[in-house]
Amino acid sequence: MGTKEAEAELQLQGQADIWKYMFSFADTMAVKCAVELCIPDIINMHGEPITLSQIVAGIPDAHSPDISYLARIMRLLVRRKIFAAHQTSEGGETKYGLTHSSRWLLHDSKMTLAPMLIMEDHPWLMTPWHYFGQCVKEGGLAFEKAHGRMIWDYASVNPEFNKLFNDGMACTANIVMNTFVSEYKDGLGSVASLMDVGGGTGTAIAEVVKSNPHIKGINFDLPHVVSTAPIYDGVTHVGGDMFQAIPNADAVFMKWIMHDWDDESCVKILKNCRKAIPKETGKVIIVDVVLQPEGNAIFDDTGIAFDLLMIAHVSGGKERTEPEWKKVLEEGGFPRYNIIKIPALPSIIEAFPK
């Protein structure tokens, strides 16, 4: 291929890429639509691939459905391998089945990402992304620019948003904790009491205690969060502010907490953690992303996207590379640490005061 032809091909590919990124939101909205219509659940309920007519018949409150719209949405989702299309016979109706991807969208499954997807793609949480340019030009927080207050304050005065947020966090807790308890058994053997700082409604610490009944679990979060928490065996809910003080325990656990805050705030949290644990035997167990900007592992792209999510939603938070983690941990009073990679988006970071 000559130089001109090669350059023309690169130009054409560049144009195609921009078209793709311009409309990449279409994938997101199509998946969200499928979850809102309970399409994965309807197919799963039948136990086999089904036709569009059968899907429409199972959609809740579908008073005058338009099957042609559904066909076009499913065409994209099949192309993205969210669903599988099966041709029954020549000229017969296409039947749609689940794939490994759509099984993560079942509402009635413990291992589901459906509430997280509904949360992240809600207008409340999508709107701040439109303020990125403004944030670059003048600083500030995208969520606050979009809604007039920070996300935690917004949750405290908006019960519907608070539930949406807590449901999203709870479903990710189920998935991550399922991996955590199986991969970190040895690390919890000598822990008698475990403080889950920023534990939401207690889903995560409940999973730890269920698998490790010798542990006394404490779920620690803001009062308006723990006020909606259900009762779990072996778990006590405590309301408070991690920036003021953290109750005492043998070890502190934090899942997807540190990435919500800037370095200065993280150091303050870590210093409070250090006061809460025994000086000789205590430790902090952090479950968070360790960024690999040049990495090619299965979740590395998602880690980079999560870093932008922090710009959109939180108060100066970010995902961190290992050198960035080392700096924050040392300044917070934890000079020694281990990073344990697990088959999940985040890693486990053990941090020790000595």
Coordinates of C-alpha atoms in Angstrom, one line a residue:
M1 CA 0.0 0.0 0.0
G2 CA 1.4 3.4 -1.0
T3 CA 1.9 6.3 1.4
K4 CA -1.2 8.2 0.1
E5 CA -3.4 5.1 0.4
A6 CA -2.1 4.4 3.9
E7 CA -2.7 8.0 5.0
A8 CA -6.2 7.9 3.5
E9 CA -7.0 4.7 5.4
L10 CA -5.8 6.3 8.6
Q11 CA -7.9 9.4 8.0
L12 CA -11.0 7.2 7.3
Q13 CA -10.4 5.2 10.5
G14 CA -10.0 8.4 12.5
Q15 CA -13.3 9.6 11.2
A16 CA -15.0 6.3 12.0
D17 CA -13.5 6.4 15.5
I18 CA -15.0 9.9 16.2
W19 CA -18.4 8.7 14.9
K20 CA -18.2 5.7 17.3
Y21 CA -17.3 7.9 20.3
M22 CA -19.9 10.5 19.4
F23 CA -22.6 7.9 19.7
S24 CA -21.1 5.5 22.3
F25 CA -23.9 6.7 24.7
A26 CA -26.3 4.7 22.5
D27 CA -24.8 1.5 23.9
T28 CA -25.3 2.8 27.5
M29 CA -28.9 3.8 26.9
A30 CA -29.8 0.6 25.1
V31 CA -28.5 -1.5 28.0
K32 CA -30.3 0.8 30.5
C33 CA -33.5 0.3 28.5
A34 CA -33.1 -3.5 28.7
V35 CA -32.7 -3.3 32.5
E36 CA -35.6 -1.0 33.0
L37 CA -37.9 -3.3 30.9
C38 CA -36.6 -6.3 32.8
I39 CA -35.7 -8.0 29.5
P40 CA -32.9 -10.2 31.0
D41 CA -35.3 -11.3 33.8
I42 CA -38.1 -12.1 31.3
I43 CA -35.8 -14.3 29.2
N44 CA -34.3 -15.9 32.3
M45 CA -37.8 -16.7 33.6
H46 CA -38.6 -18.7 30.4
G47 CA -35.4 -20.7 30.8
E48 CA -34.6 -20.6 27.1
P49 CA -34.4 -18.1 24.2
I50 CA -37.7 -16.4 23.4
T51 CA -39.2 -14.2 20.6
L52 CA -39.8 -10.5 20.7
S53 CA -43.6 -11.2 21.2
Q54 CA -42.8 -13.2 24.3
I55 CA -40.5 -10.5 25.6
V56 CA -43.1 -7.8 25.1
A57 CA -45.8 -10.0 26.8
G58 CA -43.6 -10.1 29.9
I59 CA -42.7 -6.4 30.2
P60 CA -44.4 -4.8 33.2
D61 CA -47.0 -2.1 32.6
A62 CA -46.6 -2.3 28.7
H63 CA -50.1 -1.1 27.8
S64 CA -49.4 -0.3 24.1
P65 CA -45.9 -1.6 23.3
D66 CA -44.1 -0.9 20.1
I67 CA -42.4 -4.1 19.1
S68 CA -40.6 -2.4 16.2
Y69 CA -38.7 -0.2 18.7
L70 CA -37.8 -3.2 20.7
A71 CA -36.5 -5.1 17.6
R72 CA -34.1 -2.2 16.8
I73 CA -32.9 -1.9 20.4
M74 CA -32.3 -5.7 20.6
R75 CA -30.4 -5.6 17.2
L76 CA -27.8 -3.3 18.8
L77 CA -27.6 -5.3 22.0
V78 CA -27.1 -8.5 20.0
R79 CA -24.3 -6.8 18.1
R80 CA -22.7 -5.8 21.5
K81 CA -23.1 -9.4 22.7
I82 CA -25.4 -8.4 25.6
F83 CA -28.0 -10.8 24.1
A84 CA -27.7 -13.7 21.7
A85 CA -29.9 -14.1 18.6
H86 CA -31.0 -17.6 17.5
Q87 CA -32.7 -18.2 14.2
T88 CA -35.2 -21.0 14.7
S89 CA -35.6 -22.0 11.0
E90 CA -35.5 -20.4 7.6
G91 CA -37.9 -17.5 7.7
G92 CA -38.8 -18.2 11.3
E93 CA -38.9 -15.7 14.2
T94 CA -35.6 -14.8 15.9
K95 CA -35.3 -15.9 19.5
Y96 CA -33.2 -14.0 22.0
G97 CA -31.2 -15.6 24.8
L98 CA -28.9 -14.5 27.6
T99 CA -25.2 -14.2 27.4
H100 CA -22.5 -14.0 30.1
S101 CA -23.0 -10.2 30.0
S102 CA -26.7 -10.1 30.4
R103 CA -26.6 -12.5 33.3
W104 CA -25.1 -9.6 35.3
L105 CA -28.2 -7.6 34.7
L106 CA -30.8 -9.9 36.4
H107 CA -32.7 -8.0 39.1
D108 CA -33.3 -11.1 41.2
S109 CA -29.7 -12.3 41.2
K110 CA -27.4 -11.6 44.2
M111 CA -24.6 -11.1 41.7
T112 CA -26.2 -8.3 39.7
L113 CA -24.9 -4.9 38.4
A114 CA -28.4 -3.8 37.5
P115 CA -28.9 -1.3 40.4
M116 CA -25.4 0.2 39.8
L117 CA -26.2 0.6 36.1
I118 CA -29.6 2.3 36.8
M119 CA -27.9 4.6 39.3
E120 CA -24.9 5.6 37.2
D121 CA -27.1 6.2 34.1
H122 CA -29.8 8.2 36.0
P123 CA -30.0 11.9 34.9
W124 CA -29.0 12.9 38.5
L125 CA -25.6 11.3 38.0
M126 CA -25.2 11.8 34.3
T127 CA -25.7 15.6 34.4
P128 CA -22.4 16.3 36.2
W129 CA -20.5 14.8 33.3
H130 CA -21.6 17.8 31.2
Y131 CA -19.7 20.1 33.4
F132 CA -16.2 18.6 32.8
G133 CA -15.2 21.5 30.5
Q134 CA -16.3 24.1 33.0
C135 CA -14.4 22.2 35.8
V136 CA -11.2 22.3 33.7
K137 CA -11.5 26.0 33.0
E138 CA -12.4 27.2 36.5
G139 CA -12.0 24.3 38.9
G140 CA -14.7 23.2 41.3
L141 CA -16.8 20.1 41.6
A142 CA -19.0 18.8 38.7
F143 CA -21.7 17.4 40.9
E144 CA -22.0 20.7 42.9
K145 CA -22.1 22.7 39.7
A146 CA -24.9 20.5 38.4
H147 CA -27.0 20.2 41.6
G148 CA -26.0 23.1 43.9
R149 CA -24.6 20.9 46.6
M150 CA -22.1 18.0 47.0
I151 CA -23.3 14.4 46.5
W152 CA -23.3 13.5 50.2
D153 CA -25.4 16.5 51.1
Y154 CA -27.7 15.8 48.1
A155 CA -28.3 12.3 49.4
S156 CA -29.1 13.6 52.9
V157 CA -32.0 15.8 51.7
N158 CA -33.3 13.6 48.8
P159 CA -34.6 10.2 50.0
E160 CA -35.2 8.9 46.5
F161 CA -31.6 9.7 45.5
N162 CA -30.3 8.3 48.7
K163 CA -32.1 5.0 48.0
L164 CA -30.9 4.9 44.4
F165 CA -27.3 5.5 45.6
N166 CA -27.4 3.0 48.4
D167 CA -28.9 0.3 46.1
G168 CA -26.2 0.9 43.6
M169 CA -23.5 0.7 46.3
A170 CA -25.0 -2.4 47.8
C171 CA -25.0 -4.4 44.6
T172 CA -21.4 -3.7 43.9
A173 CA -20.6 -4.6 47.5
N174 CA -22.2 -8.0 46.9
I175 CA -20.0 -8.6 43.8
V176 CA -16.7 -7.3 45.3
M177 CA -17.3 -8.9 48.7
N178 CA -18.0 -12.3 47.2
T179 CA -14.5 -12.2 45.7
F180 CA -12.9 -10.5 48.8
V181 CA -14.1 -13.1 51.3
S182 CA -12.9 -16.0 49.1
E183 CA -9.5 -14.4 48.3
Y184 CA -8.7 -12.9 51.8
K185 CA -9.5 -15.7 54.2
D186 CA -6.1 -15.8 55.8
G187 CA -6.1 -12.1 56.3
L188 CA -9.1 -12.1 58.6
G189 CA -8.2 -15.1 60.8
S190 CA -6.8 -13.1 63.7
V191 CA -9.3 -10.2 63.5
A192 CA -11.8 -10.2 66.3
S193 CA -13.5 -6.9 65.5
L194 CA -13.7 -5.2 62.1
M195 CA -14.9 -1.6 61.5
D196 CA -16.3 -1.0 58.0
V197 CA -15.8 2.7 57.6
G198 CA -18.2 4.2 55.1
G199 CA -20.0 0.9 55.0
G200 CA -23.3 2.2 53.6
T201 CA -26.2 0.0 54.6
G202 CA -23.9 -2.8 55.9
T203 CA -24.0 -5.2 53.0
A204 CA -20.2 -5.6 52.9
I205 CA -19.5 -6.1 56.6
A206 CA -22.5 -8.6 56.7
E207 CA -20.8 -10.7 54.1
V208 CA -17.5 -10.7 56.0
V209 CA -19.2 -11.7 59.3
K210 CA -21.3 -14.4 57.5
S211 CA -18.1 -16.0 56.2
N212 CA -16.1 -15.3 59.4
P213 CA -18.6 -15.6 62.4
H214 CA -15.7 -15.1 64.9
I215 CA -15.6 -11.4 63.8
K216 CA -17.7 -8.7 65.5
G217 CA -18.7 -6.4 62.6
I218 CA -19.3 -2.7 63.0
N219 CA -20.9 -0.7 60.1
F220 CA -19.9 2.9 60.4
D221 CA -21.4 5.6 58.2
L222 CA -23.2 8.9 58.3
P223 CA -26.4 8.9 60.4
H224 CA -28.8 9.3 57.5
V225 CA -27.2 6.3 55.8
V226 CA -27.2 3.9 58.7
S227 CA -30.7 4.9 59.6
T228 CA -32.0 2.9 56.5
A229 CA -29.7 -0.1 57.2
P230 CA -31.3 -3.5 57.8
I231 CA -30.5 -5.7 60.7
Y232 CA -27.7 -8.3 60.1
D233 CA -26.6 -11.0 62.5
G234 CA -23.3 -10.1 64.1
V235 CA -23.3 -6.5 62.8
T236 CA -23.8 -3.3 64.8
H237 CA -24.6 0.0 62.9
V238 CA -23.0 3.1 64.2
G239 CA -23.6 6.6 62.9
G240 CA -20.8 9.2 62.8
D241 CA -18.3 11.1 60.7
M242 CA -15.0 9.5 59.7
F243 CA -13.3 12.9 59.6
Q244 CA -14.1 13.5 63.2
A245 CA -13.3 10.1 64.8
I246 CA -13.6 6.4 64.1
P247 CA -14.7 3.9 66.8
N248 CA -12.0 1.4 68.0
A249 CA -11.6 -2.0 66.4
D250 CA -8.9 -4.6 65.7
A251 CA -8.9 -3.6 62.0
V252 CA -10.5 -1.1 59.8
F253 CA -12.0 -2.0 56.4
M254 CA -12.7 0.5 53.6
K255 CA -14.2 -0.5 50.3
W256 CA -14.3 2.2 47.6
I257 CA -14.0 5.0 50.2
M258 CA -10.6 6.5 49.7
H259 CA -11.2 7.1 46.0
D260 CA -14.0 9.5 46.9
W261 CA -11.6 12.0 48.5
D262 CA -8.5 14.1 47.7
D263 CA -5.1 13.2 49.2
E264 CA -5.4 15.6 52.1
S265 CA -8.8 14.1 53.1
C266 CA -7.5 10.6 52.7
V267 CA -4.6 11.4 55.0
K268 CA -7.0 12.7 57.6
I269 CA -9.1 9.5 57.4
L270 CA -6.0 7.3 57.7
K271 CA -4.8 9.2 60.7
N272 CA -8.2 8.6 62.4
C273 CA -7.9 4.9 61.4
R274 CA -4.5 4.7 63.0
K275 CA -6.0 6.0 66.3
A276 CA -8.8 3.5 66.1
I277 CA -6.6 0.3 65.8
P278 CA -4.0 -1.4 68.1
K279 CA -0.6 0.1 67.4
E280 CA 1.2 -3.3 67.3
T281 CA -1.3 -5.6 65.7
G282 CA -3.8 -3.4 63.9
K283 CA -4.2 -2.9 60.2
V284 CA -6.3 -1.1 57.6
I285 CA -7.8 -3.2 54.7
I286 CA -8.5 -1.1 51.7
V287 CA -10.5 -2.4 48.7
D288 CA -9.9 0.1 45.9
V289 CA -8.6 0.4 42.4
V290 CA -4.8 0.5 41.8
L291 CA -4.5 2.2 38.5
Q292 CA -2.4 0.8 35.7
P293 CA -2.5 3.6 33.0
E294 CA -0.6 1.5 30.5
G295 CA -2.0 -1.8 31.5
N296 CA -3.9 -4.3 29.4
A297 CA -5.6 -6.4 32.1
I298 CA -9.3 -7.1 31.9
F299 CA -10.4 -4.2 34.2
D300 CA -7.6 -1.6 33.4
D301 CA -9.8 0.4 31.0
T302 CA -12.6 0.5 33.6
G303 CA -10.2 1.8 36.2
I304 CA -9.4 4.7 33.9
A305 CA -13.1 5.4 33.4
F306 CA -13.7 5.2 37.2
D307 CA -11.1 7.9 37.6
L308 CA -13.3 10.2 35.5
L309 CA -16.3 9.1 37.5
M310 CA -14.6 10.6 40.5
I311 CA -14.4 13.9 38.7
A312 CA -18.1 13.7 37.9
H313 CA -19.4 12.7 41.3
V314 CA -17.2 13.3 44.3
S315 CA -15.3 15.9 46.2
G316 CA -11.9 15.9 44.6
G317 CA -11.5 12.1 44.7
K318 CA -9.5 10.0 42.2
E319 CA -8.2 6.6 41.4
R320 CA -4.6 6.1 42.3
T321 CA -1.5 4.4 41.0
E322 CA 0.7 2.5 43.4
P323 CA 3.2 5.4 43.9
E324 CA 0.2 7.7 44.7
W325 CA -1.2 5.1 47.2
K326 CA 2.3 4.8 48.8
K327 CA 2.4 8.6 49.3
V328 CA -1.0 8.8 50.9
L329 CA -0.5 5.8 53.1
E330 CA 2.9 7.0 54.4
E331 CA 1.5 10.5 55.2
G332 CA -1.4 8.9 57.0
G333 CA 0.8 6.9 59.3
F334 CA 1.0 3.6 57.4
P335 CA 4.6 3.1 56.1
R336 CA 4.2 -0.6 55.2
Y337 CA 1.7 -2.0 52.8
N338 CA 0.9 -5.0 50.5
I339 CA -1.1 -4.9 47.3
I340 CA -3.1 -8.1 46.6
K341 CA -4.5 -8.5 43.2
I342 CA -7.9 -10.3 43.0
P343 CA -10.2 -11.3 40.1
A344 CA -12.2 -8.1 40.4
L345 CA -12.1 -4.4 39.4
P346 CA -10.4 -3.3 42.7
S347 CA -7.4 -4.7 44.5
I348 CA -6.8 -5.3 48.3
I349 CA -4.3 -3.0 50.0
E350 CA -3.2 -4.0 53.4
A351 CA -1.7 -1.1 55.4
F352 CA 0.2 -1.4 58.7
P353 CA 1.2 1.3 61.2
K354 CA 4.5 -0.5 61.7

